[in-house]
Amino acid sequence: MKYIFFGLSISVLVSCSEANQEKPLEQLDKKSAREVVLVTETKGDSVLHITKQHIWFNGEKIADKSDTIITAKRVNTWSVGDTAQTLSEVPIYVTVQ
């Protein structure tokens, strides 16, 4: 019985270690995919939040789109939060649907 348990635990560990390996983005299949690039640039007193999208379907690029949101470098608020931090240093959170 303990040999079966030992063999089962080893097979679970091996399968879990193989499942966690990630492929680099360059090796992913782009036949049907969407590539999204997020860029933050600072220009004077403004911060540009740029989103670029490339969409492939059946191995053919069907769309390119770029959006830009412009915000102030420093946000004036009444809260006592970290006033030294600028919007170019704020983390980016992405939701994929």
PDB file of C-alpha atoms in Angstrom:
ATOM      1  CA  MET A   1       0.000   0.000   0.000  1.00  0.00           C
ATOM      2  CA  LYS A   2       2.801   2.411   0.844  1.00  0.00           C
ATOM      3  CA  TYR A   3       4.448   1.691  -2.539  1.00  0.00           C
ATOM      4  CA  ILE A   4       1.265   2.764  -4.324  1.00  0.00           C
ATOM      5  CA  PHE A   5       1.072   5.936  -2.217  1.00  0.00           C
ATOM      6  CA  PHE A   6       4.774   6.676  -2.883  1.00  0.00           C
ATOM      7  CA  GLY A   7       4.365   6.142  -6.630  1.00  0.00           C
ATOM      8  CA  LEU A   8       1.243   8.295  -6.730  1.00  0.00           C
ATOM      9  CA  SER A   9       2.911  11.159  -4.848  1.00  0.00           C
ATOM     10  CA  ILE A  10       5.951  11.080  -7.166  1.00  0.00           C
ATOM     11  CA  SER A  11       3.730  11.179 -10.264  1.00  0.00           C
ATOM     12  CA  VAL A  12       1.769  14.141  -8.847  1.00  0.00           C
ATOM     13  CA  LEU A  13       4.978  16.056  -8.133  1.00  0.00           C
ATOM     14  CA  VAL A  14       6.336  15.413 -11.627  1.00  0.00           C
ATOM     15  CA  SER A  15       3.105  16.424 -13.337  1.00  0.00           C
ATOM     16  CA  CYS A  16       2.818  19.625 -11.266  1.00  0.00           C
ATOM     17  CA  SER A  17       6.386  20.675 -12.040  1.00  0.00           C
ATOM     18  CA  GLU A  18       5.780  20.252 -15.792  1.00  0.00           C
ATOM     19  CA  ALA A  19       2.486  22.185 -15.716  1.00  0.00           C
ATOM     20  CA  ASN A  20       4.063  25.294 -14.166  1.00  0.00           C
ATOM     21  CA  GLN A  21       6.586  25.853 -16.952  1.00  0.00           C
ATOM     22  CA  GLU A  22       5.760  29.006 -18.901  1.00  0.00           C
ATOM     23  CA  LYS A  23       6.490  29.658 -22.554  1.00  0.00           C
ATOM     24  CA  PRO A  24       8.129  32.930 -23.561  1.00  0.00           C
ATOM     25  CA  LEU A  25       5.758  35.230 -25.451  1.00  0.00           C
ATOM     26  CA  GLU A  26       7.847  34.916 -28.606  1.00  0.00           C
ATOM     27  CA  GLN A  27       7.063  31.180 -28.783  1.00  0.00           C
ATOM     28  CA  LEU A  28       3.280  31.491 -28.446  1.00  0.00           C
ATOM     29  CA  ASP A  29       1.185  30.689 -31.509  1.00  0.00           C
ATOM     30  CA  LYS A  30      -0.103  33.893 -33.118  1.00  0.00           C
ATOM     31  CA  LYS A  31      -2.599  32.255 -35.482  1.00  0.00           C
ATOM     32  CA  SER A  32      -5.509  33.605 -33.433  1.00  0.00           C
ATOM     33  CA  ALA A  33      -4.349  35.960 -30.703  1.00  0.00           C
ATOM     34  CA  ARG A  34      -4.395  39.495 -29.363  1.00  0.00           C
ATOM     35  CA  GLU A  35      -1.180  41.226 -28.310  1.00  0.00           C
ATOM     36  CA  VAL A  36      -1.585  44.190 -25.968  1.00  0.00           C
ATOM     37  CA  VAL A  37       1.341  46.462 -25.043  1.00  0.00           C
ATOM     38  CA  LEU A  38       1.030  48.986 -22.195  1.00  0.00           C
ATOM     39  CA  VAL A  39       3.462  51.916 -22.169  1.00  0.00           C
ATOM     40  CA  THR A  40       3.734  54.889 -19.797  1.00  0.00           C
ATOM     41  CA  GLU A  41       5.634  57.977 -20.974  1.00  0.00           C
ATOM     42  CA  THR A  42       6.198  61.275 -19.166  1.00  0.00           C
ATOM     43  CA  LYS A  43       6.048  64.450 -21.269  1.00  0.00           C
ATOM     44  CA  GLY A  44       6.514  67.627 -19.225  1.00  0.00           C
ATOM     45  CA  ASP A  45       3.674  67.903 -16.677  1.00  0.00           C
ATOM     46  CA  SER A  46       1.640  65.118 -18.342  1.00  0.00           C
ATOM     47  CA  VAL A  47       1.770  61.336 -18.260  1.00  0.00           C
ATOM     48  CA  LEU A  48       0.777  59.422 -21.416  1.00  0.00           C
ATOM     49  CA  HIS A  49      -0.754  55.966 -20.829  1.00  0.00           C
ATOM     50  CA  ILE A  50      -0.520  54.257 -24.235  1.00  0.00           C
ATOM     51  CA  THR A  51      -2.236  50.969 -25.118  1.00  0.00           C
ATOM     52  CA  LYS A  52      -1.311  49.273 -28.411  1.00  0.00           C
ATOM     53  CA  GLN A  53      -3.208  46.224 -29.708  1.00  0.00           C
ATOM     54  CA  HIS A  54      -2.420  43.825 -32.546  1.00  0.00           C
ATOM     55  CA  ILE A  55      -5.066  41.203 -33.384  1.00  0.00           C
ATOM     56  CA  TRP A  56      -4.415  38.043 -35.432  1.00  0.00           C
ATOM     57  CA  PHE A  57      -7.058  35.641 -36.755  1.00  0.00           C
ATOM     58  CA  ASN A  58      -6.196  32.451 -38.680  1.00  0.00           C
ATOM     59  CA  GLY A  59      -2.586  33.584 -39.061  1.00  0.00           C
ATOM     60  CA  GLU A  60      -3.500  36.968 -40.551  1.00  0.00           C
ATOM     61  CA  LYS A  61      -3.203  40.335 -38.804  1.00  0.00           C
ATOM     62  CA  ILE A  62      -6.671  41.851 -39.005  1.00  0.00           C
ATOM     63  CA  ALA A  63      -6.404  44.945 -36.784  1.00  0.00           C
ATOM     64  CA  ASP A  64      -4.023  47.397 -35.135  1.00  0.00           C
ATOM     65  CA  LYS A  65      -5.241  49.925 -32.605  1.00  0.00           C
ATOM     66  CA  SER A  66      -3.571  52.444 -30.312  1.00  0.00           C
ATOM     67  CA  ASP A  67      -5.238  54.412 -27.508  1.00  0.00           C
ATOM     68  CA  THR A  68      -3.717  57.162 -25.358  1.00  0.00           C
ATOM     69  CA  ILE A  69      -4.967  58.544 -22.061  1.00  0.00           C
ATOM     70  CA  ILE A  70      -3.329  61.749 -20.836  1.00  0.00           C
ATOM     71  CA  THR A  71      -3.238  62.536 -17.113  1.00  0.00           C
ATOM     72  CA  ALA A  72      -1.441  65.081 -14.950  1.00  0.00           C
ATOM     73  CA  LYS A  73       1.935  64.025 -13.602  1.00  0.00           C
ATOM     74  CA  ARG A  74       0.963  64.878 -10.023  1.00  0.00           C
ATOM     75  CA  VAL A  75      -2.613  64.562  -8.855  1.00  0.00           C
ATOM     76  CA  ASN A  76      -3.902  67.305  -6.556  1.00  0.00           C
ATOM     77  CA  THR A  77      -6.065  65.716  -3.869  1.00  0.00           C
ATOM     78  CA  TRP A  78      -7.085  66.572  -0.341  1.00  0.00           C
ATOM     79  CA  SER A  79      -6.037  63.182   1.032  1.00  0.00           C
ATOM     80  CA  VAL A  80      -2.853  62.796   3.017  1.00  0.00           C
ATOM     81  CA  GLY A  81      -1.544  59.920   0.829  1.00  0.00           C
ATOM     82  CA  ASP A  82       1.928  59.702  -0.636  1.00  0.00           C
ATOM     83  CA  THR A  83       2.349  63.084  -2.335  1.00  0.00           C
ATOM     84  CA  ALA A  84       5.824  62.222  -3.667  1.00  0.00           C
ATOM     85  CA  GLN A  85       4.437  59.521  -5.985  1.00  0.00           C
ATOM     86  CA  THR A  86       3.525  60.475  -9.569  1.00  0.00           C
ATOM     87  CA  LEU A  87       1.092  58.760 -11.937  1.00  0.00           C
ATOM     88  CA  SER A  88       4.013  57.378 -13.950  1.00  0.00           C
ATOM     89  CA  GLU A  89       4.973  55.286 -10.874  1.00  0.00           C
ATOM     90  CA  VAL A  90       1.508  53.895 -10.088  1.00  0.00           C
ATOM     91  CA  PRO A  91       1.144  50.123 -10.761  1.00  0.00           C
ATOM     92  CA  ILE A  92      -0.829  48.961 -13.803  1.00  0.00           C
ATOM     93  CA  TYR A  93      -3.579  46.377 -13.268  1.00  0.00           C
ATOM     94  CA  VAL A  94      -4.910  44.490 -16.285  1.00  0.00           C
ATOM     95  CA  THR A  95      -8.243  42.679 -16.548  1.00  0.00           C
ATOM     96  CA  VAL A  96      -8.574  40.068 -19.290  1.00  0.00           C
ATOM     97  CA  GLN A  97     -12.038  38.927 -20.353  1.00  0.00           C
TER      98      GLN A  97
END
